[in-house]
Each structure stands twice: as C-alpha cells, then as structure tokens.
Amino acid sequence: MKRKVIIDCDPGIDDALALILAIKSNELDILGITIVSGNVPALQGAKNAKKILKLLGREEIKIYVGEEYPLVRKLVTAEDTHGLDGLGETNYTFNEDLIDYGGVDFILEKAKEGDVSIIALGPLTNLAKAIEKDKEAFNSLEEIVSMGGAFKSHGNCSPVAEFNYWVDPEAVKVVLDNLEIPFTMVGLDVTREVVLTPNYIELINQIGGNIGRFVVDITRFYVDFHWKQERTLGCVINDPLAVAYFIDRSLCKGFTSYMDIVTDGIAIGQTVVDVANFYRKKHNVRVLTDVNSKEFMKYFLNILFEDYKEEIEKIVDNN
C-alpha cells in the first residue's frame, strides 16, 4: 500500500529533484506539498513546486505556502547556491494561478486523519509552528524524515552547521523538544556521498525528454557552484536521499541518540549528537551515518527514467 505523506520543502534545485522522485514513486500517496522559506522565499518556492507539478502532469497535488520567516532569526536564503529563481536561473515559465496558504493548518488537519508522515526537505519552521499550535495533533503523525543537520561531517554554511537547520535552529529545537514520534535526520554525513557526477549528468542528457532536459538545465548552475565552493565535479543532491530512504530503509544505516541544537553563538545551527550518552536523556533522533551511494543512484535514476534500466545499471556500476 502507498504511504501517505506531506512533503515540506523549500524548492531549491535538490528539492526539485526530490519532488520529481517522490511524485514518480509508486510507493507514495502525496497528500500535499507545504512550502517554507529557506533556499528561496516561500512564495518563490511555491512557484517552483508548481513548475514541477506541471512538468510531471500532476497539477492536482495541492501546494500550500507555510511560514515565510524563521521563528527568531532573520531569513537568510541561498540564491548563491540555487540561483535567483531557485532553479538554477533557468526561468522556466508556467501559468501562475493563485497560490494557496495555510501550510501549518494543512499539516495539522492531515495529521489528525492518522497514518500520515512528513518528509521535510527544508528548515523546520512549518513543523515547529504546527507543534506550537497543536502538539497533540502533530504527534498523531506516523514519523518525520528530515534532510538536515550533521553528525561528524563539517557544515555547508558554517564550519559546523548544515543550511536547513542553520536557517532556523530555534525551530529544530522546538521539534526535538516536543516530538513524541520517530524522527530521522538525513544529514550531511550521508548526503555528501550522493553526487550527481558529470557521467550521470551526461547520461541524463542523452536520455533527454522533458524530465532529462529539466534536470540537466537546473543542475548546471548547481554544478558550477559546487566547483567554485569545494572543487567538486558534479553536485551533491541532498534532498532526494531523504525521499529514497523514506521508501527504502536498506539504503542507509544509522543509530538512535539524543540530539540537541545550538541556537546562538559561533556554533549556531550545529546539531549536537550525544553518541556517548553523556546527557542520559531519552533518544529522540535516528542519525544516519552510512549510505549505499550506488544503490541510491540506481534507485533515483531508475525512477526518473524507468525505460533505461540497463544503461543506468551499467553507468552506475562503472562510475
């Protein structure tokens, strides 16, 4: 049976890839997409999500704008990473209809129905607001899988912090301190291992089609950023791993622990994982530490391009 999910995101190039993966996956029943400010302001993120739905012919899926600002901090976005439009400055056009709001209320409404999970691909502001508004209803959710944070890996927006959690660390703390359901952190320790290399991008280019052209177009800016920033050939695609792990738990390994987050000072946004159990507190997070990157890439590409399994398997095995 398909699992009912809400995808909470801030599209974003890798969010766009994750949305394509989720929508094309047969295992997910997407109840709606809620948008939070992060990579780009929430309104732009909603427009980008609509572009994805139009590309895939799935415009019946509802999109709801949620929180436009972090709980405490001033909003800092990442257009340097994702482009001014959030999709690599491709400026894909579409017929803009009215944008729906009420992302937080939508989360709570669906949580009360039961058997619903959240895949969170951006800052956790919408989730924190939902908990503050109705903790009991929010904890009726089945589980949360969140792309964010880091255990042993260094940060990607400061020496110690991952971007999603750095944007709104207070929201992360609200979630961690009030959550009574399973929460998995898909952090930089595993996402940094999934790189869309030049070989993979050329494979996608050769396959072509609407999805192939779209992926190649939006990742070009992302590839340039990764080369300038860290001399990586290709681009790290963080968010699709969270979707893939939600569907197939065999892709990653990890452990449960108590985790807290730094909300001020030089280490703001750092996730503090009590792996040695110093605090003697109840475990509140499953921390992923290992990923089978080749199996992930096969899964990701096979879902996007189901008619090219043989070519995909060969390229991934040899990459």
PDB file of C-alpha atoms in Angstrom:
ATOM      1  CA  MET A   1       0.000   0.000   0.000  1.00  0.00           C
ATOM      2  CA  LYS A   2       1.112   3.553  -0.660  1.00  0.00           C
ATOM      3  CA  ARG A   3       2.238   5.530   2.364  1.00  0.00           C
ATOM      4  CA  LYS A   4       0.514   8.867   2.900  1.00  0.00           C
ATOM      5  CA  VAL A   5       2.976  11.748   3.083  1.00  0.00           C
ATOM      6  CA  ILE A   6       3.213  15.503   3.181  1.00  0.00           C
ATOM      7  CA  ILE A   7       6.360  16.891   1.596  1.00  0.00           C
ATOM      8  CA  ASP A   8       7.552  20.027   3.371  1.00  0.00           C
ATOM      9  CA  CYS A   9      10.200  21.778   1.271  1.00  0.00           C
ATOM     10  CA  ASP A  10      11.899  24.958   0.069  1.00  0.00           C
ATOM     11  CA  PRO A  11      12.492  24.389  -3.687  1.00  0.00           C
ATOM     12  CA  GLY A  12      15.560  24.668  -4.419  1.00  0.00           C
ATOM     13  CA  ILE A  13      17.368  22.596  -7.068  1.00  0.00           C
ATOM     14  CA  ASP A  14      17.786  19.450  -4.987  1.00  0.00           C
ATOM     15  CA  ASP A  15      14.233  19.875  -3.634  1.00  0.00           C
ATOM     16  CA  ALA A  16      13.063  19.882  -7.246  1.00  0.00           C
ATOM     17  CA  LEU A  17      14.875  16.590  -7.859  1.00  0.00           C
ATOM     18  CA  ALA A  18      13.388  15.156  -4.661  1.00  0.00           C
ATOM     19  CA  LEU A  19       9.883  16.207  -5.688  1.00  0.00           C
ATOM     20  CA  ILE A  20      10.291  14.535  -9.069  1.00  0.00           C
ATOM     21  CA  LEU A  21      11.464  11.350  -7.344  1.00  0.00           C
ATOM     22  CA  ALA A  22       8.606  11.400  -4.842  1.00  0.00           C
ATOM     23  CA  ILE A  23       5.899  12.116  -7.393  1.00  0.00           C
ATOM     24  CA  LYS A  24       7.107   9.409  -9.764  1.00  0.00           C
ATOM     25  CA  SER A  25       7.448   6.827  -6.973  1.00  0.00           C
ATOM     26  CA  ASN A  26       4.614   4.320  -6.788  1.00  0.00           C
ATOM     27  CA  GLU A  27       5.086   3.899  -3.039  1.00  0.00           C
ATOM     28  CA  LEU A  28       3.915   7.376  -2.018  1.00  0.00           C
ATOM     29  CA  ASP A  29       0.487   8.967  -1.763  1.00  0.00           C
ATOM     30  CA  ILE A  30       1.354  12.671  -1.665  1.00  0.00           C
ATOM     31  CA  LEU A  31      -1.447  14.446   0.217  1.00  0.00           C
ATOM     32  CA  GLY A  32       0.051  17.868  -0.395  1.00  0.00           C
ATOM     33  CA  ILE A  33       3.215  19.925  -0.569  1.00  0.00           C
ATOM     34  CA  THR A  34       3.868  22.571   2.072  1.00  0.00           C
ATOM     35  CA  ILE A  35       6.404  25.305   1.429  1.00  0.00           C
ATOM     36  CA  VAL A  36       8.770  27.021   3.843  1.00  0.00           C
ATOM     37  CA  SER A  37      11.293  29.776   3.247  1.00  0.00           C
ATOM     38  CA  GLY A  38      14.855  28.510   3.021  1.00  0.00           C
ATOM     39  CA  ASN A  39      16.714  28.144  -0.255  1.00  0.00           C
ATOM     40  CA  VAL A  40      14.384  30.827  -1.586  1.00  0.00           C
ATOM     41  CA  PRO A  41      11.494  32.798  -0.061  1.00  0.00           C
ATOM     42  CA  ALA A  42       8.391  30.663   0.390  1.00  0.00           C
ATOM     43  CA  LEU A  43       6.380  32.287  -2.404  1.00  0.00           C
ATOM     44  CA  GLN A  44       9.141  31.589  -4.929  1.00  0.00           C
ATOM     45  CA  GLY A  45       9.413  28.060  -3.589  1.00  0.00           C
ATOM     46  CA  ALA A  46       5.694  27.541  -4.172  1.00  0.00           C
ATOM     47  CA  LYS A  47       6.034  28.752  -7.755  1.00  0.00           C
ATOM     48  CA  ASN A  48       8.911  26.343  -8.289  1.00  0.00           C
ATOM     49  CA  ALA A  49       6.888  23.448  -6.875  1.00  0.00           C
ATOM     50  CA  LYS A  50       4.081  24.316  -9.278  1.00  0.00           C
ATOM     51  CA  LYS A  51       6.552  24.150 -12.139  1.00  0.00           C
ATOM     52  CA  ILE A  52       7.492  20.623 -11.085  1.00  0.00           C
ATOM     53  CA  LEU A  53       3.868  19.536 -10.930  1.00  0.00           C
ATOM     54  CA  LYS A  54       3.211  20.980 -14.381  1.00  0.00           C
ATOM     55  CA  LEU A  55       6.293  19.232 -15.770  1.00  0.00           C
ATOM     56  CA  LEU A  56       5.025  15.900 -14.459  1.00  0.00           C
ATOM     57  CA  GLY A  57       1.365  16.451 -15.283  1.00  0.00           C
ATOM     58  CA  ARG A  58       0.386  16.235 -11.598  1.00  0.00           C
ATOM     59  CA  GLU A  59      -1.137  19.637 -11.010  1.00  0.00           C
ATOM     60  CA  GLU A  60      -3.923  18.107  -8.920  1.00  0.00           C
ATOM     61  CA  ILE A  61      -1.497  17.880  -5.981  1.00  0.00           C
ATOM     62  CA  LYS A  62      -2.150  20.869  -3.745  1.00  0.00           C
ATOM     63  CA  ILE A  63       0.602  23.274  -2.669  1.00  0.00           C
ATOM     64  CA  TYR A  64       0.344  25.349   0.499  1.00  0.00           C
ATOM     65  CA  VAL A  65       2.656  28.182   1.495  1.00  0.00           C
ATOM     66  CA  GLY A  66       3.577  27.973   5.155  1.00  0.00           C
ATOM     67  CA  GLU A  67       5.903  30.121   7.238  1.00  0.00           C
ATOM     68  CA  GLU A  68       7.757  32.855   5.394  1.00  0.00           C
ATOM     69  CA  TYR A  69      10.202  33.728   8.196  1.00  0.00           C
ATOM     70  CA  PRO A  70      12.151  31.745  10.809  1.00  0.00           C
ATOM     71  CA  LEU A  71      10.879  31.724  14.393  1.00  0.00           C
ATOM     72  CA  VAL A  72      13.526  34.149  15.687  1.00  0.00           C
ATOM     73  CA  ARG A  73      16.319  34.785  13.201  1.00  0.00           C
ATOM     74  CA  LYS A  74      16.255  36.984  10.146  1.00  0.00           C
ATOM     75  CA  LEU A  75      15.685  34.942   6.987  1.00  0.00           C
ATOM     76  CA  VAL A  76      18.841  34.091   5.042  1.00  0.00           C
ATOM     77  CA  THR A  77      18.282  32.415   1.670  1.00  0.00           C
ATOM     78  CA  ALA A  78      20.634  30.581  -0.695  1.00  0.00           C
ATOM     79  CA  GLU A  79      20.272  32.095  -4.150  1.00  0.00           C
ATOM     80  CA  ASP A  80      24.052  31.888  -4.476  1.00  0.00           C
ATOM     81  CA  THR A  81      23.655  28.116  -4.463  1.00  0.00           C
ATOM     82  CA  HIS A  82      20.360  27.711  -6.319  1.00  0.00           C
ATOM     83  CA  GLY A  83      20.088  30.824  -8.484  1.00  0.00           C
ATOM     84  CA  LEU A  84      17.851  33.850  -8.153  1.00  0.00           C
ATOM     85  CA  ASP A  85      14.802  31.825  -9.187  1.00  0.00           C
ATOM     86  CA  GLY A  86      15.813  28.817  -7.076  1.00  0.00           C
ATOM     87  CA  LEU A  87      16.056  26.602 -10.160  1.00  0.00           C
ATOM     88  CA  GLY A  88      19.479  27.498 -11.475  1.00  0.00           C
ATOM     89  CA  GLU A  89      18.280  30.708 -13.177  1.00  0.00           C
ATOM     90  CA  THR A  90      16.525  28.658 -15.843  1.00  0.00           C
ATOM     91  CA  ASN A  91      13.462  30.900 -15.532  1.00  0.00           C
ATOM     92  CA  TYR A  92      11.048  28.165 -16.567  1.00  0.00           C
ATOM     93  CA  THR A  93       7.663  29.754 -17.203  1.00  0.00           C
ATOM     94  CA  PHE A  94       4.206  28.427 -16.399  1.00  0.00           C
ATOM     95  CA  ASN A  95       0.690  29.746 -15.935  1.00  0.00           C
ATOM     96  CA  GLU A  96       0.708  31.134 -12.425  1.00  0.00           C
ATOM     97  CA  ASP A  97      -2.635  30.524 -10.752  1.00  0.00           C
ATOM     98  CA  LEU A  98      -3.469  31.532  -7.210  1.00  0.00           C
ATOM     99  CA  ILE A  99      -1.091  30.343  -4.513  1.00  0.00           C
ATOM    100  CA  ASP A 100      -2.754  28.673  -1.512  1.00  0.00           C
ATOM    101  CA  TYR A 101      -1.631  29.488   2.017  1.00  0.00           C
ATOM    102  CA  GLY A 102      -2.170  27.772   5.353  1.00  0.00           C
ATOM    103  CA  GLY A 103       0.631  25.211   5.233  1.00  0.00           C
ATOM    104  CA  VAL A 104       0.729  24.800   9.028  1.00  0.00           C
ATOM    105  CA  ASP A 105      -3.025  24.239   9.286  1.00  0.00           C
ATOM    106  CA  PHE A 106      -2.865  21.730   6.425  1.00  0.00           C
ATOM    107  CA  ILE A 107      -0.210  19.725   8.288  1.00  0.00           C
ATOM    108  CA  LEU A 108      -2.354  19.602  11.431  1.00  0.00           C
ATOM    109  CA  GLU A 109      -5.518  18.775   9.511  1.00  0.00           C
ATOM    110  CA  LYS A 110      -3.888  15.790   7.825  1.00  0.00           C
ATOM    111  CA  ALA A 111      -2.080  14.694  10.999  1.00  0.00           C
ATOM    112  CA  LYS A 112      -5.442  14.225  12.708  1.00  0.00           C
ATOM    113  CA  GLU A 113      -6.518  11.825   9.969  1.00  0.00           C
ATOM    114  CA  GLY A 114      -3.831   9.341  11.003  1.00  0.00           C
ATOM    115  CA  ASP A 115      -1.236   7.241   9.150  1.00  0.00           C
ATOM    116  CA  VAL A 116       0.454  10.338   7.702  1.00  0.00           C
ATOM    117  CA  SER A 117       4.176  11.083   7.667  1.00  0.00           C
ATOM    118  CA  ILE A 118       6.228  14.130   6.726  1.00  0.00           C
ATOM    119  CA  ILE A 119       9.308  14.209   4.531  1.00  0.00           C
ATOM    120  CA  ALA A 120      10.926  17.526   5.480  1.00  0.00           C
ATOM    121  CA  LEU A 121      13.426  18.880   2.954  1.00  0.00           C
ATOM    122  CA  GLY A 122      13.917  22.424   4.255  1.00  0.00           C
ATOM    123  CA  PRO A 123      14.060  24.381   7.518  1.00  0.00           C
ATOM    124  CA  LEU A 124      11.675  23.023  10.161  1.00  0.00           C
ATOM    125  CA  THR A 125       9.725  26.253  10.691  1.00  0.00           C
ATOM    126  CA  ASN A 126       6.382  24.862   9.481  1.00  0.00           C
ATOM    127  CA  LEU A 127       6.757  21.830  11.719  1.00  0.00           C
ATOM    128  CA  ALA A 128       7.670  23.913  14.763  1.00  0.00           C
ATOM    129  CA  LYS A 129       4.696  26.216  14.226  1.00  0.00           C
ATOM    130  CA  ALA A 130       2.415  23.199  13.912  1.00  0.00           C
ATOM    131  CA  ILE A 131       3.715  21.734  17.189  1.00  0.00           C
ATOM    132  CA  GLU A 132       3.278  25.070  18.949  1.00  0.00           C
ATOM    133  CA  LYS A 133      -0.292  25.320  17.673  1.00  0.00           C
ATOM    134  CA  ASP A 134      -1.422  21.758  18.459  1.00  0.00           C
ATOM    135  CA  LYS A 135       1.187  19.429  19.935  1.00  0.00           C
ATOM    136  CA  GLU A 136      -1.234  16.538  20.376  1.00  0.00           C
ATOM    137  CA  ALA A 137      -2.410  16.636  16.777  1.00  0.00           C
ATOM    138  CA  PHE A 138       1.122  16.945  15.441  1.00  0.00           C
ATOM    139  CA  ASN A 139       2.222  13.898  17.407  1.00  0.00           C
ATOM    140  CA  SER A 140      -0.517  11.918  15.696  1.00  0.00           C
ATOM    141  CA  LEU A 141       1.793  11.789  12.685  1.00  0.00           C
ATOM    142  CA  GLU A 142       3.455   8.458  11.939  1.00  0.00           C
ATOM    143  CA  GLU A 143       7.022   9.731  11.536  1.00  0.00           C
ATOM    144  CA  ILE A 144       9.242  12.508  10.196  1.00  0.00           C
ATOM    145  CA  VAL A 145      12.213  12.072   7.897  1.00  0.00           C
ATOM    146  CA  SER A 146      14.212  15.304   7.747  1.00  0.00           C
ATOM    147  CA  MET A 147      17.062  16.299   5.459  1.00  0.00           C
ATOM    148  CA  GLY A 148      19.248  18.451   7.649  1.00  0.00           C
ATOM    149  CA  GLY A 149      21.964  18.590  10.250  1.00  0.00           C
ATOM    150  CA  ALA A 150      25.258  16.760  10.538  1.00  0.00           C
ATOM    151  CA  PHE A 151      26.887  14.303  12.930  1.00  0.00           C
ATOM    152  CA  LYS A 152      30.617  14.044  12.148  1.00  0.00           C
ATOM    153  CA  SER A 153      30.633  15.872   8.838  1.00  0.00           C
ATOM    154  CA  HIS A 154      31.566  19.553   8.695  1.00  0.00           C
ATOM    155  CA  GLY A 155      28.905  22.107   7.822  1.00  0.00           C
ATOM    156  CA  ASN A 156      27.963  23.554   4.445  1.00  0.00           C
ATOM    157  CA  CYS A 157      27.162  27.119   5.511  1.00  0.00           C
ATOM    158  CA  SER A 158      29.476  27.400   8.523  1.00  0.00           C
ATOM    159  CA  PRO A 159      32.257  25.190   9.870  1.00  0.00           C
ATOM    160  CA  VAL A 160      29.716  23.188  11.889  1.00  0.00           C
ATOM    161  CA  ALA A 161      26.186  23.810  10.585  1.00  0.00           C
ATOM    162  CA  GLU A 162      24.062  22.409   7.776  1.00  0.00           C
ATOM    163  CA  PHE A 163      21.979  25.022   5.942  1.00  0.00           C
ATOM    164  CA  ASN A 164      18.417  23.851   6.665  1.00  0.00           C
ATOM    165  CA  TYR A 165      18.959  23.675  10.405  1.00  0.00           C
ATOM    166  CA  TRP A 166      21.124  26.818  10.431  1.00  0.00           C
ATOM    167  CA  VAL A 167      18.350  28.892   8.825  1.00  0.00           C
ATOM    168  CA  ASP A 168      16.025  28.231  11.766  1.00  0.00           C
ATOM    169  CA  PRO A 169      17.747  26.438  14.668  1.00  0.00           C
ATOM    170  CA  GLU A 170      15.033  27.526  17.097  1.00  0.00           C
ATOM    171  CA  ALA A 171      12.501  25.600  15.008  1.00  0.00           C
ATOM    172  CA  VAL A 172      14.667  22.484  15.153  1.00  0.00           C
ATOM    173  CA  LYS A 173      14.829  22.814  18.939  1.00  0.00           C
ATOM    174  CA  VAL A 174      11.058  23.160  19.229  1.00  0.00           C
ATOM    175  CA  VAL A 175      10.623  19.996  17.187  1.00  0.00           C
ATOM    176  CA  LEU A 176      13.263  17.997  19.077  1.00  0.00           C
ATOM    177  CA  ASP A 177      11.959  19.078  22.488  1.00  0.00           C
ATOM    178  CA  ASN A 178       8.304  18.298  21.783  1.00  0.00           C
ATOM    179  CA  LEU A 179       8.315  15.364  19.416  1.00  0.00           C
ATOM    180  CA  GLU A 180       6.870  12.013  20.532  1.00  0.00           C
ATOM    181  CA  ILE A 181       7.147  10.190  17.195  1.00  0.00           C
ATOM    182  CA  PRO A 182      10.107   8.776  15.235  1.00  0.00           C
ATOM    183  CA  PHE A 183      12.379  11.403  13.689  1.00  0.00           C
ATOM    184  CA  THR A 184      15.210  10.550  11.280  1.00  0.00           C
ATOM    185  CA  MET A 185      17.985  13.007  10.470  1.00  0.00           C
ATOM    186  CA  VAL A 186      19.269  12.534   6.925  1.00  0.00           C
ATOM    187  CA  GLY A 187      22.313  14.713   7.406  1.00  0.00           C
ATOM    188  CA  LEU A 188      25.447  15.708   5.550  1.00  0.00           C
ATOM    189  CA  ASP A 189      27.240  12.543   6.688  1.00  0.00           C
ATOM    190  CA  VAL A 190      25.186  10.601   4.146  1.00  0.00           C
ATOM    191  CA  THR A 191      24.007  13.196   1.643  1.00  0.00           C
ATOM    192  CA  ARG A 192      27.569  14.260   0.808  1.00  0.00           C
ATOM    193  CA  GLU A 193      28.097  10.745  -0.528  1.00  0.00           C
ATOM    194  CA  VAL A 194      25.433  11.094  -3.234  1.00  0.00           C
ATOM    195  CA  VAL A 195      26.931  13.157  -6.033  1.00  0.00           C
ATOM    196  CA  LEU A 196      25.407  13.678  -9.450  1.00  0.00           C
ATOM    197  CA  THR A 197      28.692  13.297 -11.318  1.00  0.00           C
ATOM    198  CA  PRO A 198      29.422  14.509 -14.870  1.00  0.00           C
ATOM    199  CA  ASN A 199      28.892  10.912 -16.069  1.00  0.00           C
ATOM    200  CA  TYR A 200      25.421  10.786 -14.557  1.00  0.00           C
ATOM    201  CA  ILE A 201      24.535  14.210 -15.916  1.00  0.00           C
ATOM    202  CA  GLU A 202      25.644  13.197 -19.402  1.00  0.00           C
ATOM    203  CA  LEU A 203      23.582  10.007 -19.117  1.00  0.00           C
ATOM    204  CA  ILE A 204      20.553  12.128 -18.224  1.00  0.00           C
ATOM    205  CA  ASN A 205      21.359  14.463 -21.105  1.00  0.00           C
ATOM    206  CA  GLN A 206      21.490  11.557 -23.541  1.00  0.00           C
ATOM    207  CA  ILE A 207      18.208  10.116 -22.273  1.00  0.00           C
ATOM    208  CA  GLY A 208      16.647  13.536 -22.725  1.00  0.00           C
ATOM    209  CA  GLY A 209      12.913  14.012 -22.686  1.00  0.00           C
ATOM    210  CA  ASN A 210      11.150  16.683 -20.663  1.00  0.00           C
ATOM    211  CA  ILE A 211      12.483  15.435 -17.337  1.00  0.00           C
ATOM    212  CA  GLY A 212      16.007  14.865 -18.625  1.00  0.00           C
ATOM    213  CA  ARG A 213      16.249  18.329 -20.135  1.00  0.00           C
ATOM    214  CA  PHE A 214      14.843  19.887 -16.979  1.00  0.00           C
ATOM    215  CA  VAL A 215      17.327  18.080 -14.713  1.00  0.00           C
ATOM    216  CA  VAL A 216      20.297  18.996 -16.896  1.00  0.00           C
ATOM    217  CA  ASP A 217      19.167  22.626 -17.099  1.00  0.00           C
ATOM    218  CA  ILE A 218      18.618  23.228 -13.392  1.00  0.00           C
ATOM    219  CA  THR A 219      21.742  21.374 -12.234  1.00  0.00           C
ATOM    220  CA  ARG A 220      24.141  23.334 -14.467  1.00  0.00           C
ATOM    221  CA  PHE A 221      24.137  26.261 -12.008  1.00  0.00           C
ATOM    222  CA  TYR A 222      24.444  23.806  -9.099  1.00  0.00           C
ATOM    223  CA  VAL A 223      27.469  22.111 -10.678  1.00  0.00           C
ATOM    224  CA  ASP A 224      29.187  25.470 -11.153  1.00  0.00           C
ATOM    225  CA  PHE A 225      28.529  26.362  -7.521  1.00  0.00           C
ATOM    226  CA  HIS A 226      29.979  23.093  -6.231  1.00  0.00           C
ATOM    227  CA  TRP A 227      33.135  23.542  -8.290  1.00  0.00           C
ATOM    228  CA  LYS A 228      33.669  27.111  -7.107  1.00  0.00           C
ATOM    229  CA  GLN A 229      32.810  26.324  -3.497  1.00  0.00           C
ATOM    230  CA  GLU A 230      34.531  22.994  -2.877  1.00  0.00           C
ATOM    231  CA  ARG A 231      36.110  21.814  -6.127  1.00  0.00           C
ATOM    232  CA  THR A 232      33.563  19.015  -6.542  1.00  0.00           C
ATOM    233  CA  LEU A 233      32.939  17.756 -10.080  1.00  0.00           C
ATOM    234  CA  GLY A 234      29.195  17.385 -10.200  1.00  0.00           C
ATOM    235  CA  CYS A 235      26.748  18.330  -7.468  1.00  0.00           C
ATOM    236  CA  VAL A 236      25.608  16.889  -4.155  1.00  0.00           C
ATOM    237  CA  ILE A 237      21.885  16.089  -4.301  1.00  0.00           C
ATOM    238  CA  ASN A 238      20.895  16.128  -0.644  1.00  0.00           C
ATOM    239  CA  ASP A 239      17.114  16.044  -0.658  1.00  0.00           C
ATOM    240  CA  PRO A 240      16.412  13.070  -2.951  1.00  0.00           C
ATOM    241  CA  LEU A 241      18.194  10.825  -0.451  1.00  0.00           C
ATOM    242  CA  ALA A 242      15.602  11.676   2.216  1.00  0.00           C
ATOM    243  CA  VAL A 243      12.797  10.633  -0.143  1.00  0.00           C
ATOM    244  CA  ALA A 244      14.608   7.466  -1.211  1.00  0.00           C
ATOM    245  CA  TYR A 245      15.364   6.495   2.406  1.00  0.00           C
ATOM    246  CA  PHE A 246      11.744   7.034   3.409  1.00  0.00           C
ATOM    247  CA  ILE A 247      10.781   4.481   0.767  1.00  0.00           C
ATOM    248  CA  ASP A 248      13.711   2.047   1.118  1.00  0.00           C
ATOM    249  CA  ARG A 249      15.368   1.827   4.556  1.00  0.00           C
ATOM    250  CA  SER A 250      18.068  -0.518   3.243  1.00  0.00           C
ATOM    251  CA  LEU A 251      19.822   2.424   1.547  1.00  0.00           C
ATOM    252  CA  CYS A 252      21.205   3.855   4.796  1.00  0.00           C
ATOM    253  CA  LYS A 253      22.393   2.770   8.227  1.00  0.00           C
ATOM    254  CA  GLY A 254      22.477   4.727  11.453  1.00  0.00           C
ATOM    255  CA  PHE A 255      21.763   4.747  15.172  1.00  0.00           C
ATOM    256  CA  THR A 256      19.376   6.356  17.640  1.00  0.00           C
ATOM    257  CA  SER A 257      20.548   9.014  20.069  1.00  0.00           C
ATOM    258  CA  TYR A 258      19.579  12.103  21.968  1.00  0.00           C
ATOM    259  CA  MET A 259      20.247  15.224  19.911  1.00  0.00           C
ATOM    260  CA  ASP A 260      20.116  18.949  20.646  1.00  0.00           C
ATOM    261  CA  ILE A 261      20.958  22.016  18.555  1.00  0.00           C
ATOM    262  CA  VAL A 262      22.940  25.189  19.206  1.00  0.00           C
ATOM    263  CA  THR A 263      20.751  28.290  18.855  1.00  0.00           C
ATOM    264  CA  ASP A 264      23.271  31.096  19.377  1.00  0.00           C
ATOM    265  CA  GLY A 265      26.941  31.972  19.283  1.00  0.00           C
ATOM    266  CA  ILE A 266      29.708  30.839  16.987  1.00  0.00           C
ATOM    267  CA  ALA A 267      28.278  27.322  16.550  1.00  0.00           C
ATOM    268  CA  ILE A 268      24.696  28.339  15.784  1.00  0.00           C
ATOM    269  CA  GLY A 269      22.881  25.607  13.885  1.00  0.00           C
ATOM    270  CA  GLN A 270      25.236  22.824  14.956  1.00  0.00           C
ATOM    271  CA  THR A 271      23.496  19.552  15.769  1.00  0.00           C
ATOM    272  CA  VAL A 272      24.905  18.027  18.954  1.00  0.00           C
ATOM    273  CA  VAL A 273      24.525  14.237  18.869  1.00  0.00           C
ATOM    274  CA  ASP A 274      25.053  12.589  22.265  1.00  0.00           C
ATOM    275  CA  VAL A 275      26.527   9.404  20.824  1.00  0.00           C
ATOM    276  CA  ALA A 276      28.255   8.521  24.123  1.00  0.00           C
ATOM    277  CA  ASN A 277      25.068   9.124  26.164  1.00  0.00           C
ATOM    278  CA  PHE A 278      26.610  11.793  28.408  1.00  0.00           C
ATOM    279  CA  TYR A 279      23.261  13.518  28.986  1.00  0.00           C
ATOM    280  CA  ARG A 280      21.366  10.311  29.855  1.00  0.00           C
ATOM    281  CA  LYS A 281      18.342  11.647  28.020  1.00  0.00           C
ATOM    282  CA  LYS A 282      15.734   9.764  26.028  1.00  0.00           C
ATOM    283  CA  HIS A 283      16.766   9.190  22.431  1.00  0.00           C
ATOM    284  CA  ASN A 284      14.828  11.496  20.119  1.00  0.00           C
ATOM    285  CA  VAL A 285      16.521  11.051  16.722  1.00  0.00           C
ATOM    286  CA  ARG A 286      17.742   8.360  14.370  1.00  0.00           C
ATOM    287  CA  VAL A 287      21.006   9.630  12.899  1.00  0.00           C
ATOM    288  CA  LEU A 288      22.043   8.240   9.520  1.00  0.00           C
ATOM    289  CA  THR A 289      25.763   7.604   9.145  1.00  0.00           C
ATOM    290  CA  ASP A 290      26.256   5.325   6.124  1.00  0.00           C
ATOM    291  CA  VAL A 291      24.708   5.192   2.665  1.00  0.00           C
ATOM    292  CA  ASN A 292      24.996   2.794  -0.252  1.00  0.00           C
ATOM    293  CA  SER A 293      25.507   5.586  -2.748  1.00  0.00           C
ATOM    294  CA  LYS A 294      25.482   3.384  -5.840  1.00  0.00           C
ATOM    295  CA  GLU A 295      22.230   1.684  -4.878  1.00  0.00           C
ATOM    296  CA  PHE A 296      20.729   5.082  -4.175  1.00  0.00           C
ATOM    297  CA  MET A 297      21.800   6.410  -7.573  1.00  0.00           C
ATOM    298  CA  LYS A 298      20.385   3.356  -9.337  1.00  0.00           C
ATOM    299  CA  TYR A 299      17.106   3.822  -7.484  1.00  0.00           C
ATOM    300  CA  PHE A 300      16.959   7.546  -8.195  1.00  0.00           C
ATOM    301  CA  LEU A 301      17.740   7.286 -11.906  1.00  0.00           C
ATOM    302  CA  ASN A 302      15.557   4.220 -12.467  1.00  0.00           C
ATOM    303  CA  ILE A 303      12.536   6.008 -11.012  1.00  0.00           C
ATOM    304  CA  LEU A 304      13.130   9.082 -13.152  1.00  0.00           C
ATOM    305  CA  PHE A 305      13.893   7.133 -16.326  1.00  0.00           C
ATOM    306  CA  GLU A 306      12.225   3.741 -15.972  1.00  0.00           C
ATOM    307  CA  ASP A 307      12.816   2.704 -19.591  1.00  0.00           C
ATOM    308  CA  TYR A 308      16.612   2.907 -19.328  1.00  0.00           C
ATOM    309  CA  LYS A 309      17.387   0.464 -16.524  1.00  0.00           C
ATOM    310  CA  GLU A 310      20.103  -1.411 -18.426  1.00  0.00           C
ATOM    311  CA  GLU A 311      22.002   1.760 -19.338  1.00  0.00           C
ATOM    312  CA  ILE A 312      21.622   3.158 -15.830  1.00  0.00           C
ATOM    313  CA  GLU A 313      22.891  -0.007 -14.154  1.00  0.00           C
ATOM    314  CA  LYS A 314      25.953  -0.095 -16.410  1.00  0.00           C
ATOM    315  CA  ILE A 315      26.893   3.569 -15.906  1.00  0.00           C
ATOM    316  CA  VAL A 316      26.396   3.468 -12.132  1.00  0.00           C
ATOM    317  CA  ASP A 317      28.364   0.227 -11.700  1.00  0.00           C
ATOM    318  CA  ASN A 318      31.270   1.717 -13.649  1.00  0.00           C
ATOM    319  CA  ASN A 319      31.161   5.199 -12.183  1.00  0.00           C
TER     320      ASN A 319
END
